[in-house]
């Protein structure tokens, strides 16, 4: 008898949960129409979309009108970083982020620099943990519009001190974007974030 295969890449994608599969099949069957229209099939699609938003909001502990769905975690990260910076352009043009952010955040930071913005990169220790002292100093600098911090590394598993980093941001009124793709659905959400993104396929 051959051994059962072992799957060790859940940080990238997890097998679809049976309830999620049922919801997807229901959406394919009944939710194919444009949810912005008023005819019968469209209203059914809207009901399914609203139910999904409500369930997600309940999981995250936020209001349903604070939840947006995007095609991917990368799209969400780009929107969070670039949108957050655009919304705070009167305050300044500096983005503060850790040295180990996901490539989606790093690419958004590169685009920001290309458009004339500035970036401050905060180092981590040999275990990949954020230097909180340097972080606190960085977010206190003049002209900081947004800070970004990943909750956990998908490569080495280091969990970041998000609550402490958020407190440092709150002290000076800097919004914190948190990339929680590796933590939502696995561990309780950290406190203090202003914008958070996650990827549902990572927890099935």
N, CA and C of each residue as an Amber inpcrd file, in Angstrom:
protein
   612
   0.8440000  -1.1760000   0.0000000   0.0000000   0.0000000   0.0000000
   0.8880000   1.2370000   0.0000000   0.6500000   2.1580000  -0.9260000
   1.4750000   3.3650000  -0.9990000   1.0370000   4.3440000   0.0910000
   1.9930000   5.1100000   0.6230000   1.6540000   6.0660000   1.6810000
   0.8030000   7.2090000   1.1460000  -0.0160000   7.7750000   2.0330000
  -0.8310000   8.9210000   1.6430000   0.0690000  10.1180000   1.4140000
  -0.2230000  10.9300000   0.4020000   0.6100000  12.1150000   0.1620000
   0.4700000  13.1170000   1.3100000   1.5470000  13.8110000   1.5590000
   1.5660000  14.8380000   2.6030000   1.7120000  16.1940000   1.9250000
   0.8230000  17.1170000   2.2620000   0.8330000  18.4560000   1.6620000
   1.4350000  19.4330000   2.6630000   2.4900000  20.1300000   2.2760000
   3.2210000  21.0000000   3.1970000   3.3070000  22.4480000   2.7070000
   2.3980000  22.8680000   1.8520000   2.4800000  24.2290000   1.3100000
   1.2180000  25.0350000   1.5950000   0.6350000  24.8560000   2.7860000
  -0.5980000  25.5680000   3.1230000  -0.3860000  27.0670000   3.2600000
   0.8760000  27.5160000   3.3820000   1.1280000  28.9580000   3.4140000
   0.8400000  29.5930000   2.0550000   0.8310000  28.7820000   1.0040000
   0.5040000  29.2770000  -0.3310000  -0.9710000  29.0980000  -0.6400000
  -1.4790000  27.9020000  -0.4050000  -2.8980000  27.6210000  -0.6330000
  -3.2850000  26.3870000   0.1600000  -4.4940000  26.4040000   0.6960000
  -4.9990000  25.2690000   1.4580000  -6.1140000  24.5890000   0.6800000
  -6.3160000  23.2810000   0.9020000  -7.4310000  22.6080000   0.2260000
  -8.7520000  23.2930000   0.5790000  -9.6650000  23.3340000  -0.3650000
 -10.9390000  24.0160000  -0.1570000 -11.7550000  23.3160000   0.9240000
 -12.2130000  24.0880000   1.9130000 -13.0610000  23.5620000   2.9770000
 -14.4020000  23.1350000   2.3730000 -15.0100000  22.0460000   2.8690000
 -16.2850000  21.5920000   2.3000000 -17.3750000  22.6690000   2.2860000
 -17.4450000  23.5100000   3.3280000 -18.4580000  24.5720000   3.3570000
 -18.1580000  25.6250000   2.2910000 -16.8780000  25.9390000   2.1090000
 -16.4980000  26.8980000   1.0650000 -16.8270000  26.3380000  -0.3150000
 -16.6220000  25.0400000  -0.4790000 -16.9620000  24.4040000  -1.7600000
 -18.4620000  24.5120000  -2.0340000 -19.2790000  24.2760000  -0.9990000
 -20.7290000  24.3900000  -1.1610000 -21.1180000  25.8150000  -1.5500000
 -20.4890000  26.7910000  -0.8990000 -20.7950000  28.1950000  -1.1960000
 -20.4010000  28.5350000  -2.6330000 -19.2470000  28.0230000  -3.0720000
 -18.8040000  28.2790000  -4.4430000 -19.7630000  27.6620000  -5.4580000
 -20.1820000  26.4300000  -5.2130000 -21.1050000  25.7730000  -6.1330000
 -22.4470000  26.5090000  -6.1790000 -22.8980000  26.9970000  -5.0220000
 -24.1390000  27.7670000  -4.9910000 -23.9940000  29.0530000  -5.7860000
 -22.8200000  29.6850000  -5.6660000 -22.5900000  30.9220000  -6.4160000
 -22.5330000  30.6570000  -7.9120000 -21.9290000  29.5420000  -8.3100000
 -21.8810000  29.2000000  -9.7330000 -23.2740000  28.8930000 -10.2670000
 -24.0960000  28.2730000  -9.4410000 -25.4550000  27.9070000  -9.8590000
 -26.3990000  29.1070000  -9.8740000 -26.3390000  29.9220000  -8.8050000
 -27.3440000  30.9760000  -8.6210000 -26.7850000  32.3950000  -8.6440000
 -25.4520000  32.5410000  -8.6390000 -24.8950000  33.8730000  -8.4850000
 -24.1540000  34.4010000  -9.6860000 -24.5010000  33.9170000 -10.8490000
 -23.7470000  34.2730000 -12.0590000 -24.1280000  35.6290000 -12.6320000
 -25.2630000  36.1860000 -12.2170000 -25.7410000  37.4340000 -12.8180000
 -25.0710000  38.6530000 -12.1970000 -25.2860000  39.8070000 -12.7890000
 -24.7200000  41.0690000 -12.3130000 -25.4390000  41.4930000 -11.0320000
 -24.7460000  41.5040000  -9.8740000 -25.4190000  41.8330000  -8.6150000
 -25.8420000  43.2900000  -8.5110000 -25.4550000  44.1120000  -9.4600000
 -25.8410000  45.5170000  -9.4470000 -27.1640000  45.7980000 -10.1500000
 -27.7740000  44.7660000 -10.7460000 -29.0290000  44.9530000 -11.4740000
 -30.2220000  44.5230000 -10.6070000 -31.4470000  44.6990000 -11.1340000
 -32.6420000  44.5050000 -10.3240000 -33.4870000  43.2910000 -10.7080000
 -33.1550000  42.5930000 -11.7950000 -33.9590000  41.4360000 -12.1670000
 -33.6820000  40.2640000 -11.2150000 -34.4910000  39.2340000 -11.3060000
 -34.5070000  38.1620000 -10.3130000 -33.1430000  37.5160000 -10.1030000
 -32.4890000  37.1180000 -11.1930000 -31.1960000  36.4420000 -11.0650000
 -30.1410000  37.3740000 -10.4550000 -30.2250000  38.6440000 -10.8080000
 -29.2720000  39.6170000 -10.2620000 -29.4860000  39.8120000  -8.7660000
 -30.7410000  39.8360000  -8.3340000 -31.0220000  39.9830000  -6.9010000
 -30.4990000  38.7800000  -6.1250000 -30.6120000  37.5870000  -6.7210000
 -30.0730000  36.3840000  -6.0630000 -28.5570000  36.4810000  -5.9570000
 -27.9030000  36.9370000  -7.0070000 -26.4520000  37.1220000  -6.9580000
 -26.0790000  38.1190000  -5.8620000 -26.8790000  39.1830000  -5.7510000
 -26.6100000  40.1940000  -4.7270000 -26.7700000  39.6170000  -3.3250000
 -27.7640000  38.7580000  -3.1350000 -27.9660000  38.1150000  -1.8410000
 -26.7550000  37.2700000  -1.4600000 -26.2330000  36.5100000  -2.4180000
 -25.0600000  35.6690000  -2.1550000 -23.8340000  36.5230000  -1.8330000
 -23.6530000  37.6100000  -2.5910000 -22.5200000  38.5010000  -2.3550000
 -22.6210000  39.1490000  -0.9780000 -23.8130000  39.6250000  -0.6300000
 -24.0050000  40.2650000   0.6720000 -23.7800000  39.2750000   1.8140000
 -24.2230000  38.0350000   1.6320000 -24.0220000  37.0110000   2.6670000
 -22.5400000  36.7080000   2.8490000 -21.8100000  36.6630000   1.7490000
 -20.3660000  36.4260000   1.8340000 -19.6710000  37.5790000   2.5430000
 -20.0890000  38.7920000   2.2370000 -19.4950000  39.9690000   2.8850000
 -19.8040000  39.9800000   4.3850000 -21.0360000  39.6380000   4.7470000
 -21.4280000  39.5880000   6.1580000 -20.6160000  38.5400000   6.9140000
 -20.4420000  37.3660000   6.3140000 -19.6790000  36.2950000   6.9660000
 -18.2240000  36.6960000   7.1520000 -17.6600000  37.3350000   6.1390000
 -16.2710000  37.7910000   6.2310000 -16.1280000  38.8650000   7.2940000
 -17.0530000  39.7920000   7.3250000 -17.0160000  40.8650000   8.3180000
 -17.0970000  40.3050000   9.7250000 -17.9440000  39.3060000   9.9180000
 -18.0780000  38.6830000  11.2350000 -16.7690000  38.0350000  11.6580000
 -16.1140000  37.3730000  10.7260000 -14.8290000  36.7320000  11.0090000
 -13.7690000  37.7580000  11.4080000 -13.7670000  38.9070000  10.7190000
 -12.7460000  39.9240000  10.9570000 -13.1090000  40.8810000  12.0920000
 -14.3560000  40.8510000  12.5390000 -14.7740000  41.7590000  13.5960000
 -14.9380000  43.1920000  13.1170000 -15.4110000  43.3500000  11.8760000
 -15.6240000  44.6780000  11.2970000 -17.0510000  44.7540000  10.7530000
 -17.4510000  45.9340000  10.2650000 -18.7510000  46.0840000   9.6270000
 -18.6980000  45.5590000   8.1960000 -19.8340000  45.1000000   7.7180000
 -19.8810000  44.5660000   6.3460000 -19.5030000  45.6170000   5.3180000
 -19.8550000  46.8840000   5.5690000 -19.5230000  47.9200000   4.5870000
 -18.0490000  48.3020000   4.6170000 -17.2820000  47.6830000   5.5050000
 -15.8340000  47.9090000   5.5440000 -15.0650000  46.8140000   4.8120000
 -15.7720000  45.8500000   4.2430000 -15.1500000  44.7110000   3.5540000
 -15.2260000  44.9020000   2.0500000 -14.0840000  44.7350000   1.3890000
 -14.0300000  44.7640000  -0.0760000 -13.4090000  43.4640000  -0.5560000
 -13.9510000  42.9170000  -1.6420000 -13.3860000  41.7220000  -2.2610000
 -12.5870000  42.1360000  -3.4890000 -11.4230000  41.5470000  -3.6530000
 -10.5690000  41.8140000  -4.8040000 -10.2020000  40.4970000  -5.4730000
  -9.6830000  40.5420000  -6.6960000  -9.3400000  39.2990000  -7.4010000
  -8.1860000  38.5290000  -6.7660000  -7.3290000  39.2080000  -5.9980000
  -6.1630000  38.5280000  -5.4290000  -5.6170000  39.3100000  -4.2500000
  -4.7660000  38.6300000  -3.4600000  -4.0860000  39.3040000  -2.3610000
  -3.1520000  40.3870000  -2.8620000  -2.5420000  40.1690000  -4.0170000
  -1.6490000  41.1740000  -4.5880000  -2.4080000  42.4490000  -4.9230000
  -3.5700000  42.2980000  -5.5610000  -4.3960000  43.4620000  -5.8730000
  -4.8050000  44.1950000  -4.6060000  -5.1660000  43.4410000  -3.5810000
  -5.5640000  44.0500000  -2.3090000  -4.4100000  44.8170000  -1.6720000
  -3.2130000  44.2170000  -1.6930000  -2.0400000  44.8780000  -1.1120000
  -1.7040000  46.1550000  -1.8610000  -1.7340000  46.0960000  -3.1890000
  -1.4590000  47.3030000  -3.9800000  -2.4720000  48.3950000  -3.6620000
  -3.7430000  48.0160000  -3.5920000  -4.7720000  48.9980000  -3.2740000
  -4.6010000  49.5890000  -1.8850000  -4.2440000  48.7520000  -0.9190000
  -4.0660000  49.2250000   0.4560000  -2.9050000  50.2100000   0.5550000
  -1.7760000  49.8580000  -0.0390000  -0.5800000  50.7130000   0.0580000
  -0.7570000  51.9850000  -0.7700000  -1.0410000  51.8250000  -2.0460000
  -1.1150000  52.9980000  -2.9160000  -2.3450000  53.8550000  -2.6070000
  -3.4540000  53.2140000  -2.2690000  -4.6300000  53.9640000  -1.8800000
  -4.4390000  54.6920000  -0.5620000  -3.8040000  54.0090000   0.3920000
  -3.5270000  54.6510000   1.6750000  -2.6090000  55.8470000   1.5370000
  -1.6070000  55.7150000   0.7140000  -0.6820000  56.8320000   0.4780000
  -1.3830000  57.9820000  -0.2390000  -2.2040000  57.6640000  -1.2290000
  -2.9180000  58.7130000  -1.9620000  -3.8730000  59.4760000  -1.0490000
  -4.5160000  58.7440000  -0.1550000  -5.4590000  59.3790000   0.7480000
  -4.8120000  60.2610000   1.7950000  -3.5070000  60.0910000   1.9810000
  -2.8010000  60.8610000   3.0090000  -1.7270000  61.7660000   2.4080000
  -1.8410000  62.0790000   1.1170000  -0.7760000  62.8330000   0.4560000
  -0.5910000  64.2300000   1.0330000  -1.6300000  64.7710000   1.6570000
  -1.4680000  66.0990000   2.2640000  -0.6270000  66.0390000   3.5270000
  -0.5630000  64.8640000   4.1450000   0.2300000  64.7020000   5.3750000
   1.7070000  64.5240000   5.0480000   1.9760000  63.7670000   3.9980000
   3.3590000  63.4880000   3.6270000   3.4250000  62.4530000   2.5420000
   4.6390000  62.0480000   2.1990000   4.8170000  61.0940000   1.0970000
   5.7350000  59.9380000   1.4830000   5.8910000  59.6920000   2.7870000
   6.7850000  58.6200000   3.2260000   5.9930000  57.3820000   3.6210000
   6.4170000  56.2380000   3.1000000   5.9010000  54.9320000   3.4900000
   6.9420000  54.2490000   4.3650000   6.5250000  53.7670000   5.5230000
   7.4100000  52.9840000   6.3940000   6.9760000  51.5300000   6.3030000
   7.9160000  50.6200000   6.0510000   7.5830000  49.1880000   6.0500000
   8.7570000  48.3670000   6.5270000   8.4910000  47.1290000   6.9230000
   9.5670000  46.2500000   7.3740000  10.3580000  45.7380000   6.1770000
  11.5180000  45.2030000   6.4820000  12.3960000  44.6970000   5.4220000
  11.9160000  43.3690000   4.8450000  10.9130000  42.7560000   5.4650000
  10.4980000  41.4210000   5.0120000   9.0560000  41.3980000   4.5150000
   8.5840000  42.5140000   3.9980000   7.2210000  42.5330000   3.4670000
   7.0960000  41.6330000   2.2400000   5.8770000  41.2290000   1.9540000
   5.5950000  40.4400000   0.7540000   5.9620000  41.2520000  -0.4800000
   6.2860000  40.5600000  -1.5510000   6.6940000  41.2470000  -2.7800000
   5.6190000  42.2010000  -3.2940000   4.3470000  41.9190000  -3.0300000
   3.2840000  42.8210000  -3.4840000   3.4310000  44.1910000  -2.8330000
   3.7810000  44.2070000  -1.5580000   3.9840000  45.4740000  -0.8470000
   5.2610000  46.1420000  -1.3470000   6.3030000  45.3640000  -1.5470000
   7.5670000  45.9370000  -2.0290000   7.4080000  46.5370000  -3.4220000
   6.6270000  45.8790000  -4.2800000   6.4000000  46.4220000  -5.6230000
   5.5820000  47.7130000  -5.5650000   4.5980000  47.7560000  -4.6590000
   3.8340000  48.9940000  -4.4790000   4.7440000  50.1110000  -3.9720000
   5.6790000  49.7610000  -3.0900000   6.6230000  50.7540000  -2.5760000
   7.5180000  51.2730000  -3.6980000   7.9570000  50.3760000  -4.5770000
   8.7770000  50.8010000  -5.7150000   7.9970000  51.7650000  -6.6210000
   6.7390000  51.4540000  -6.8320000   5.9080000  52.3410000  -7.6570000
   5.7630000  53.7130000  -6.9860000   5.6110000  53.7040000  -5.6700000
   5.4940000  54.9520000  -4.9110000   6.7610000  55.7930000  -5.0650000
   7.9030000  55.1550000  -4.9510000   9.1770000  55.8710000  -5.1120000
   9.3070000  56.4010000  -6.5370000   8.8910000  55.5980000  -7.5090000
   8.9440000  56.0300000  -8.8950000   8.0900000  57.2540000  -9.1780000
   7.0410000  57.4260000  -8.3570000   6.1560000  58.5860000  -8.5190000
   6.6040000  59.7760000  -7.6740000   7.7910000  59.6540000  -7.0430000
   8.3320000  60.7640000  -6.2800000   8.2100000  60.6440000  -4.7790000
   7.6370000  59.5380000  -4.2860000   7.5210000  59.3420000  -2.8450000
   8.8020000  58.7990000  -2.2310000   8.8040000  58.6670000  -0.9200000
   9.9550000  58.1250000  -0.2120000   9.5320000  56.9200000   0.6190000
  10.5090000  56.0730000   0.9230000  10.2560000  54.8520000   1.6880000
  11.3220000  54.7170000   2.7720000  10.8970000  54.3270000   3.9580000
  11.8120000  53.9910000   5.0430000  11.6420000  52.5100000   5.3390000
  12.7340000  51.7570000   5.2310000  12.6980000  50.3130000   5.4610000
  13.2380000  50.0300000   6.8610000  12.4340000  49.3490000   7.6690000
  12.8300000  49.0300000   9.0390000  13.3980000  47.6160000   9.0760000
  14.5950000  47.4380000   9.6370000  15.2360000  46.1150000   9.6300000
  14.5790000  45.1390000  10.6070000  14.9570000  43.8800000  10.4500000
  14.5220000  42.8170000  11.3540000  15.7630000  42.1360000  11.9190000
  15.5880000  41.3740000  13.0030000  16.7270000  40.6690000  13.5840000
  16.9810000  39.3620000  12.8310000  17.9070000  38.5670000  13.3210000
  18.2980000  37.3520000  12.5950000  17.1870000  36.3060000  12.5350000
  16.1530000  36.4620000  13.3680000  15.0000000  35.5700000  13.3120000
  13.8510000  36.1540000  12.4940000  14.1130000  37.3230000  11.8900000
  13.1030000  37.9580000  11.0620000  12.0910000  38.7700000  11.8360000
  12.3900000  39.1090000  13.0820000  11.4630000  39.8670000  13.9220000
  11.7670000  41.3520000  13.8210000  10.7080000  42.1480000  13.7060000
  10.8180000  43.5910000  13.5420000  11.5790000  44.2450000  14.6940000
  12.4290000  45.2150000  14.3590000  13.1120000  46.0460000  15.3720000
  12.1290000  47.1400000  15.7910000  11.4810000  46.9500000  16.9400000
  10.4280000  47.8700000  17.3700000  10.9540000  49.2720000  17.6670000
  12.1730000  49.3600000  18.1970000  12.7430000  50.6750000  18.4820000
  12.9310000  51.4910000  17.2180000  13.4750000  50.8560000  16.1950000
  13.6720000  51.5400000  14.9200000  12.3370000  51.8630000  14.2690000
  11.3910000  50.9440000  14.3880000  10.0410000  51.1750000  13.8510000
   9.4110000  52.4110000  14.4870000   9.4700000  52.4930000  15.8060000
   8.8620000  53.6310000  16.5130000   9.4810000  54.9450000  16.0800000
  10.7960000  54.9500000  15.9180000  11.4650000  56.1660000  15.4570000
  11.0610000  56.5120000  14.0310000  10.9510000  55.4870000  13.1860000
  10.6250000  55.7130000  11.7700000   9.2370000  56.3140000  11.6070000
   8.2400000  55.7980000  12.3470000   6.8820000  56.3100000  12.1620000
   6.7000000  57.6890000  12.7890000   7.6110000  58.0890000  13.6730000
   7.5330000  59.4150000  14.2860000   8.1510000  60.5120000  13.4140000
   8.8510000  60.1140000  12.3730000   9.5070000  61.1030000  11.5200000
   8.4630000  61.9600000  10.8070000   8.8160000  63.2010000  10.4890000
   7.8800000  64.0730000   9.7680000   7.5360000  63.5060000   8.3810000
   6.2960000  63.6820000   7.9610000   5.8990000  63.3200000   6.6060000
   5.5400000  61.8740000   6.3780000   5.3950000  61.0840000   7.4480000
   5.0120000  59.6760000   7.2630000   3.5080000  59.6040000   7.0050000
   3.1430000  59.0510000   5.8600000   1.7360000  58.9510000   5.4740000
   1.1260000  57.6100000   5.8570000   1.9320000  56.5570000   5.8070000
   1.4070000  55.2060000   6.0150000   2.5270000  54.2930000   6.4680000
   2.1830000  53.3090000   7.3090000   3.1170000  52.2550000   7.6900000
   2.5230000  50.9200000   7.2580000   3.3700000  49.9580000   6.9210000
   2.9110000  48.6430000   6.4690000   3.7030000  47.5580000   7.1740000
   3.0000000  46.5540000   7.6670000   3.6680000  45.4590000   8.3750000
   2.9320000  44.1470000   8.1200000   3.6890000  43.1400000   7.7470000
   3.1500000  41.7980000   7.5600000   2.9720000  41.1530000   8.9360000
   1.9400000  40.3080000   9.0930000   1.7170000  39.6990000  10.4050000
   2.6650000  38.5400000  10.6640000   2.9610000  37.7720000   9.6320000
   3.8060000  36.5970000   9.8140000   4.4930000  36.2540000   8.5070000
   5.6850000  35.7230000   8.6160000   6.4420000  35.3410000   7.4270000
   5.9620000  33.9870000   6.9240000   5.6750000  33.9040000   5.6290000
   5.2590000  32.6360000   5.0410000   6.4550000  31.7330000   4.7520000
   7.6670000  32.2390000   4.9510000   8.8650000  31.4510000   4.6590000
   9.5150000  30.8880000   5.9160000   9.6110000  31.7040000   6.9710000
  10.2670000  31.2210000   8.1930000   9.3170000  31.1490000   9.3800000
   8.1020000  31.6680000   9.2380000   7.1030000  31.5240000  10.2830000
   7.1620000  32.5380000  11.3980000   8.0470000  33.5140000  11.3180000
   8.1590000  34.5130000  12.3770000   6.8890000  35.3480000  12.4530000
   6.3410000  35.4680000  13.6630000   5.1530000  36.2840000  13.9020000
   5.6100000  37.6570000  14.3800000   5.1220000  38.6900000  13.7350000
   5.5590000  40.0550000  14.0490000   4.7660000  40.6440000  15.2290000
   5.3730000  41.5580000  15.9690000   4.6820000  42.2310000  17.0820000
   3.7570000  43.3290000  16.5730000   2.6930000  42.9290000  15.9050000
   1.8220000  43.8850000  15.2330000   1.1500000  44.8270000  16.2210000
   0.6680000  44.3090000  17.3400000  -0.0320000  45.1690000  18.2960000
   0.8820000  46.2760000  18.8090000   2.1400000  45.9390000  19.0920000
   3.0960000  46.9480000  19.5680000   3.4320000  47.9480000  18.4710000
   3.6070000  47.4500000  17.2480000   3.8790000  48.3380000  16.1170000
   2.6900000  49.2560000  15.8640000   1.4780000  48.7200000  16.0100000
   0.2650000  49.5160000  15.8250000   0.1560000  50.6000000  16.8880000
   0.5300000  50.2600000  18.1140000   0.4730000  51.2510000  19.1910000
   1.4200000  52.4100000  18.9080000   2.6080000  52.0970000  18.3890000
   3.5610000  53.1580000  18.0400000   2.9940000  54.0480000  16.9440000
   2.2860000  53.4530000  15.9880000   1.6510000  54.2340000  14.9210000
   0.5280000  55.1000000  15.4760000  -0.2820000  54.5170000  16.3510000
  -1.4230000  55.2500000  16.9100000  -0.9550000  56.4610000  17.7130000
   0.1870000  56.3290000  18.3790000   0.7070000  57.4390000  19.1900000
   0.9490000  58.6980000  18.3660000   1.2470000  58.5090000  17.0760000
   1.5600000  59.6560000  16.2200000   0.5590000  59.8260000  15.0770000
  -0.5410000  59.0830000  15.1280000  -1.5920000  59.2450000  14.1320000
  -1.2690000  58.7310000  12.7560000  -0.3960000  57.7350000  12.6610000
  -0.0540000  57.1440000  11.3610000  -0.8690000  55.8720000  11.1670000
  -1.6520000  55.7670000  10.1030000  -2.4160000  54.5340000   9.8620000
  -1.4880000  53.3620000   9.5560000  -1.8940000  52.1890000  10.0160000
  -1.1070000  50.9760000   9.7930000  -1.8680000  50.0270000   8.8740000
  -1.2260000  49.6670000   7.7530000  -1.7350000  48.6170000   6.8730000
  -1.0880000  47.3100000   7.2760000  -1.9020000  46.2870000   7.4880000
  -1.4070000  44.9740000   7.8980000  -1.7220000  43.9400000   6.8230000
  -0.6890000  43.2700000   6.3430000  -0.8390000  42.1390000   5.4270000
  -1.0050000  40.8980000   6.3010000  -2.2490000  40.4390000   6.4310000
  -2.5430000  39.3120000   7.3210000  -2.8270000  38.0320000   6.5560000
  -2.2820000  37.9100000   5.3640000  -2.5480000  36.7340000   4.5310000
  -2.1500000  35.4330000   5.2210000  -1.1050000  35.4830000   6.0550000
  -0.6370000  34.2590000   6.6970000  -1.2260000  34.0410000   8.0820000
  -2.1120000  34.9150000   8.5350000  -2.6400000  34.7500000   9.8830000
  -4.1580000  34.6520000   9.9630000  -4.8850000  35.3490000   9.0850000
  -6.3420000  35.2530000   9.1270000  -6.7530000  33.8010000   8.8890000
  -7.6500000  33.3110000   9.7200000  -8.0900000  31.9220000   9.6120000
  -7.2190000  30.9500000  10.3830000  -6.1190000  31.4360000  10.9480000
  -5.2080000  30.5580000  11.6870000  -5.0090000  30.9940000  13.1290000
  -4.8530000  32.2910000  13.3380000  -4.6350000  32.8310000  14.6850000
  -5.5070000  34.0700000  14.8490000  -5.7640000  34.4950000  16.0940000
  -6.5610000  35.7160000  16.2780000  -5.8980000  36.9200000  15.6140000
  -6.7340000  37.8190000  15.1060000  -6.2100000  39.0160000  14.4580000
  -5.5490000  39.9370000  15.4790000  -4.4460000  40.5760000  15.1010000
  -3.8360000  41.5640000  15.9910000  -4.7070000  42.8060000  16.0900000
  -4.4990000  43.5620000  17.1430000  -5.2840000  44.7820000  17.3430000
  -4.5610000  45.9820000  16.7460000  -5.3300000  47.0290000  16.4490000
  -4.7450000  48.3210000  16.1380000  -4.5450000  48.6600000  14.6810000
  -4.8780000  47.7890000  13.7530000  -4.6480000  48.0770000  12.3390000
  -5.7110000  49.0220000  11.7950000  -5.3500000  49.7220000  10.7300000
  -6.2830000  50.6160000  10.0390000  -6.8450000  49.9720000   8.7820000
  -6.0000000  49.2740000   8.0440000  -6.3850000  48.5480000   6.8320000
  -5.7420000  47.1780000   6.9090000  -6.4960000  46.1500000   6.5280000
  -5.9750000  44.7860000   6.6070000  -6.3580000  44.0380000   5.3450000
  -5.4350000  43.2340000   4.8340000  -5.7420000  42.3710000   3.6880000
  -5.4560000  40.9270000   4.0460000  -6.1650000  40.0300000   3.3580000
  -5.9720000  38.5980000   3.5620000  -6.3410000  37.8740000   2.2820000
  -5.9730000  36.6040000   2.1890000  -6.2450000  35.8040000   0.9900000
  -6.9750000  34.5330000   1.4060000  -8.2590000  34.4270000   1.0430000
  -9.1050000  33.3230000   1.5080000  -8.5810000  31.9530000   1.0930000
  -7.9350000  31.8810000  -0.0700000  -7.4790000  30.5550000  -0.5170000
  -6.3900000  29.9960000   0.3880000  -5.7770000  30.8220000   1.2200000
  -4.7240000  30.3310000   2.1040000  -5.2810000  29.5810000   3.3120000
  -6.5850000  29.7620000   3.5920000  -7.1650000  28.9680000   4.6750000
  -8.3590000  28.1390000   4.1870000  -8.4240000  27.9390000   2.8970000
  -9.3930000  26.9980000   2.3450000 -10.7820000  27.5550000   2.1420000
